[in-house]
Amino acid sequence: MRIPHNQLDPDTLQSLLEEYATRDGTDYGEREVSLTDKVASLRRQLQSGDVVIWFEPGEESVNLVLAEDLAGYE
């Protein structure tokens, strides 16, 4: 289920973005990127519609996914 980012409380969205940016496997290659920059990048992707917030009820998990990956899934 898609969760519109603009309907989340700003603090909740910030926490979600920070949590996602610090997950294992979300590194940014060889160069070091600050948490602030990672969150800003994720926020821009949400605003552009390239990335969406996806809640998986069966797993009770929230992820950020590429919008193009959801084509035909919703």
Coordinates of C-alpha atoms in Angstrom, one line a residue:
M1 CA 0.0 0.0 0.0
R2 CA 1.4 3.4 -1.0
I3 CA 1.7 6.0 1.7
P4 CA 1.6 9.6 0.4
H5 CA 4.6 11.3 1.9
N6 CA 2.8 14.6 2.1
Q7 CA 0.2 13.1 4.5
L8 CA 2.7 12.1 7.1
D9 CA 3.6 14.3 10.1
P10 CA 6.9 16.1 9.2
D11 CA 8.6 14.5 12.3
T12 CA 7.4 11.0 11.3
L13 CA 8.6 11.5 7.7
Q14 CA 12.0 12.8 9.0
S15 CA 12.4 9.7 11.3
L16 CA 11.4 7.4 8.5
L17 CA 13.9 8.9 6.1
E18 CA 16.7 8.8 8.7
E19 CA 15.9 5.2 9.6
Y20 CA 15.9 4.2 6.0
A21 CA 19.2 6.0 5.2
T22 CA 21.0 4.3 8.0
R23 CA 19.8 0.7 7.2
D24 CA 22.5 -1.9 6.4
G25 CA 22.9 -2.1 2.6
T26 CA 22.1 1.5 1.9
D27 CA 25.7 2.7 1.6
Y28 CA 26.7 5.2 -1.0
G29 CA 29.8 3.7 -2.5
E30 CA 33.3 4.7 -1.6
R31 CA 32.7 8.3 -0.7
E32 CA 31.2 9.3 2.7
V33 CA 27.8 10.9 2.5
S34 CA 26.4 12.6 5.6
L35 CA 23.0 11.6 7.0
T36 CA 21.7 15.1 6.3
D37 CA 22.6 14.7 2.6
K38 CA 21.2 11.2 2.4
V39 CA 17.9 12.3 3.9
A40 CA 17.8 15.4 1.6
S41 CA 18.3 13.1 -1.4
L42 CA 15.6 10.8 -0.4
R43 CA 13.2 13.7 0.3
R44 CA 13.9 15.1 -3.3
Q45 CA 13.1 11.6 -4.7
L46 CA 9.9 11.4 -2.8
Q47 CA 8.8 14.9 -4.0
S48 CA 9.6 14.1 -7.6
G49 CA 7.7 10.9 -7.5
D50 CA 10.7 8.7 -8.3
V51 CA 10.5 7.0 -5.0
V52 CA 7.4 6.2 -2.9
I53 CA 6.7 5.0 0.6
W54 CA 5.4 1.5 0.6
F55 CA 3.7 -0.3 3.5
E56 CA 3.6 -4.1 3.4
P57 CA 0.7 -5.1 5.7
G58 CA 1.6 -8.8 5.8
E59 CA 5.1 -8.0 7.0
E60 CA 4.2 -4.8 8.9
S61 CA 7.2 -3.1 7.2
V62 CA 7.7 0.2 5.6
N63 CA 10.2 0.7 2.7
L64 CA 11.1 3.3 0.1
V65 CA 10.8 1.8 -3.4
L66 CA 11.2 3.1 -6.9
A67 CA 7.8 4.1 -8.3
E68 CA 8.7 2.3 -11.5
D69 CA 9.0 -1.0 -9.6
L70 CA 5.4 -0.7 -8.6
A71 CA 4.0 -0.5 -12.1
G72 CA 1.2 -3.1 -12.3
Y73 CA 1.6 -4.1 -8.7
E74 CA -0.8 -1.7 -7.1

